[in-house]
Amino acid sequence: MGRIFGLLAVIVVAGGLFLFFGNDKQTAEAPADVPNTSPTAAEKPAPTTPSPSSTPSESAITKDITVKASNWQFEPNEIRVKEGTQVKITLQGVSGKHAFAIPELSVKSAEVSAGETTTVEFVASKKGTFPFKCSVFCGEGHSGMTGALIVE
């Protein structure tokens, strides 16, 4: 009788470990109109600097933002841009597996692991505060892995 309970305990623990560590494939399909992204080895985004002889409009400027994803937080967790700005988010994996999504704007990045980066670009076309989140289940703190894009 004791062996049966011991065997059941081992099965329950193994199942729990599988669900916690091995369930990395739970990602939602991206809508067809989401920009295509692909992860690459760690890289730094090239800064965009307007030429001194011209003054481009705000919508002609690309705002490059690096967001670090670790268990269970984004850094920074608040991003501010002006309406009409082209935004380029470079998601840098620090630990675990993560992805970046702004559901209300149909923005979703590819998944990254530690040491990987991916980029996603979009236009901040309307004013407001838009929550962003990790769209890959990454463990017990996953639901708290959020932030806000503020378009002014």
Tab-separated table of C-alpha atoms in Angstrom:
chain	number	residue	atom	x	y	z
A	1	MET	CA	0.000	0.000	0.000
A	2	GLY	CA	2.880	2.377	0.836
A	3	ARG	CA	4.498	1.700	-2.555
A	4	ILE	CA	1.311	2.722	-4.367
A	5	PHE	CA	1.185	6.065	-2.510
A	6	GLY	CA	4.903	6.573	-3.166
A	7	LEU	CA	4.413	5.882	-6.882
A	8	LEU	CA	1.434	8.266	-7.029
A	9	ALA	CA	3.474	10.973	-5.281
A	10	VAL	CA	6.294	10.593	-7.834
A	11	ILE	CA	3.803	10.833	-10.722
A	12	VAL	CA	2.174	13.965	-9.265
A	13	VAL	CA	5.556	15.660	-8.696
A	14	ALA	CA	6.765	14.735	-12.203
A	15	GLY	CA	3.543	16.051	-13.732
A	16	GLY	CA	3.844	19.302	-11.800
A	17	LEU	CA	7.450	19.772	-12.926
A	18	PHE	CA	6.436	19.103	-16.528
A	19	LEU	CA	3.652	21.696	-16.347
A	20	PHE	CA	5.908	24.278	-14.711
A	21	PHE	CA	9.067	23.843	-16.817
A	22	GLY	CA	8.018	21.996	-19.938
A	23	ASN	CA	4.891	23.830	-20.966
A	24	ASP	CA	6.665	26.566	-22.983
A	25	LYS	CA	4.658	25.937	-26.151
A	26	GLN	CA	1.491	27.721	-24.954
A	27	THR	CA	1.560	30.748	-27.251
A	28	ALA	CA	-1.412	32.234	-28.988
A	29	GLU	CA	-1.425	32.541	-32.767
A	30	ALA	CA	-0.641	36.076	-33.931
A	31	PRO	CA	-3.336	37.779	-36.007
A	32	ALA	CA	-2.575	37.963	-39.730
A	33	ASP	CA	-2.072	41.746	-39.630
A	34	VAL	CA	0.688	41.627	-36.973
A	35	PRO	CA	4.168	42.533	-38.266
A	36	ASN	CA	6.457	39.565	-38.819
A	37	THR	CA	9.254	39.237	-36.229
A	38	SER	CA	12.083	36.819	-35.714
A	39	PRO	CA	14.438	36.270	-32.775
A	40	THR	CA	18.168	36.768	-33.284
A	41	ALA	CA	21.286	36.451	-31.182
A	42	ALA	CA	21.760	39.309	-28.718
A	43	GLU	CA	22.178	42.542	-30.633
A	44	LYS	CA	21.911	46.221	-29.916
A	45	PRO	CA	19.470	48.279	-31.961
A	46	ALA	CA	21.043	51.034	-34.035
A	47	PRO	CA	20.023	54.446	-32.728
A	48	THR	CA	18.058	56.648	-35.100
A	49	THR	CA	19.374	60.200	-35.174
A	50	PRO	CA	17.752	62.892	-37.311
A	51	SER	CA	20.168	64.883	-39.465
A	52	PRO	CA	20.887	68.373	-38.117
A	53	SER	CA	19.964	70.036	-41.426
A	54	SER	CA	16.374	68.820	-41.364
A	55	THR	CA	13.632	68.730	-38.780
A	56	PRO	CA	11.505	65.634	-39.439
A	57	SER	CA	7.940	65.427	-38.238
A	58	GLU	CA	7.254	63.308	-35.147
A	59	SER	CA	5.725	60.547	-37.302
A	60	ALA	CA	8.944	60.296	-39.361
A	61	ILE	CA	10.990	59.504	-36.251
A	62	THR	CA	11.398	55.926	-35.106
A	63	LYS	CA	11.610	55.618	-31.349
A	64	ASP	CA	13.859	52.666	-30.481
A	65	ILE	CA	13.078	51.137	-27.094
A	66	THR	CA	14.844	48.152	-25.549
A	67	VAL	CA	12.668	46.192	-23.139
A	68	LYS	CA	14.344	43.568	-20.942
A	69	ALA	CA	12.221	40.528	-20.087
A	70	SER	CA	13.088	38.503	-17.003
A	71	ASN	CA	11.128	36.414	-14.531
A	72	TRP	CA	8.587	38.105	-13.947
A	73	GLN	CA	8.997	41.672	-15.062
A	74	PHE	CA	9.588	44.014	-17.962
A	75	GLU	CA	12.160	46.778	-17.675
A	76	PRO	CA	11.025	49.445	-18.296
A	77	ASN	CA	7.422	48.680	-17.433
A	78	GLU	CA	6.210	52.088	-18.652
A	79	ILE	CA	6.836	53.436	-22.161
A	80	ARG	CA	5.838	56.964	-23.271
A	81	VAL	CA	5.638	58.061	-26.913
A	82	LYS	CA	3.907	60.777	-28.899
A	83	GLU	CA	0.908	59.961	-31.078
A	84	GLY	CA	1.943	59.082	-34.637
A	85	THR	CA	5.441	57.918	-33.666
A	86	GLN	CA	6.902	54.819	-35.325
A	87	VAL	CA	7.863	52.598	-32.372
A	88	LYS	CA	10.483	49.843	-32.534
A	89	ILE	CA	10.522	47.580	-29.472
A	90	THR	CA	13.588	45.378	-29.096
A	91	LEU	CA	12.714	42.631	-26.627
A	92	GLN	CA	15.810	41.308	-24.882
A	93	GLY	CA	15.513	37.962	-23.092
A	94	VAL	CA	17.264	38.013	-19.715
A	95	SER	CA	15.833	34.854	-18.129
A	96	GLY	CA	13.085	32.388	-18.971
A	97	LYS	CA	10.966	32.469	-22.140
A	98	HIS	CA	8.905	35.565	-22.861
A	99	ALA	CA	7.142	37.559	-25.572
A	100	PHE	CA	5.802	41.125	-25.687
A	101	ALA	CA	2.182	41.896	-26.591
A	102	ILE	CA	-0.109	44.928	-26.655
A	103	PRO	CA	-3.438	43.198	-27.389
A	104	GLU	CA	-5.427	46.410	-27.857
A	105	LEU	CA	-3.073	47.490	-30.680
A	106	SER	CA	-2.599	43.978	-32.180
A	107	VAL	CA	1.135	44.093	-31.403
A	108	LYS	CA	2.909	40.814	-30.613
A	109	SER	CA	6.580	39.882	-30.719
A	110	ALA	CA	8.171	36.520	-31.284
A	111	GLU	CA	9.218	34.485	-28.244
A	112	VAL	CA	12.709	35.011	-26.778
A	113	SER	CA	14.842	33.050	-24.336
A	114	ALA	CA	17.793	34.309	-22.275
A	115	GLY	CA	20.399	35.901	-24.553
A	116	GLU	CA	18.042	36.327	-27.523
A	117	THR	CA	16.418	39.455	-28.927
A	118	THR	CA	13.537	40.121	-31.271
A	119	THR	CA	11.976	43.296	-32.590
A	120	VAL	CA	8.457	44.416	-33.328
A	121	GLU	CA	7.491	47.713	-34.965
A	122	PHE	CA	4.215	49.611	-35.021
A	123	VAL	CA	2.828	53.140	-35.222
A	124	ALA	CA	1.392	54.633	-32.031
A	125	SER	CA	-1.667	55.795	-33.953
A	126	LYS	CA	-4.013	56.798	-31.135
A	127	LYS	CA	-3.700	58.470	-27.758
A	128	GLY	CA	-4.309	56.511	-24.601
A	129	THR	CA	-2.827	54.071	-22.130
A	130	PHE	CA	-2.409	50.569	-23.510
A	131	PRO	CA	-1.447	47.684	-21.214
A	132	PHE	CA	1.278	45.345	-22.416
A	133	LYS	CA	2.021	41.858	-21.130
A	134	CYS	CA	4.061	38.704	-21.550
A	135	SER	CA	2.166	36.501	-23.992
A	136	VAL	CA	4.081	33.292	-23.156
A	137	PHE	CA	3.199	31.470	-19.944
A	138	CYS	CA	6.423	31.820	-17.941
A	139	GLY	CA	5.591	30.478	-14.490
A	140	GLU	CA	3.817	31.486	-11.307
A	141	GLY	CA	4.532	35.235	-11.664
A	142	HIS	CA	3.326	35.371	-15.288
A	143	SER	CA	0.089	37.247	-14.568
A	144	GLY	CA	2.039	40.110	-12.978
A	145	MET	CA	4.369	40.555	-15.958
A	146	THR	CA	2.714	43.687	-17.305
A	147	GLY	CA	3.366	47.312	-18.157
A	148	ALA	CA	1.843	50.264	-19.982
A	149	LEU	CA	2.408	52.062	-23.272
A	150	ILE	CA	1.286	55.674	-22.871
A	151	VAL	CA	0.627	57.501	-26.136
A	152	GLU	CA	0.421	61.269	-25.598
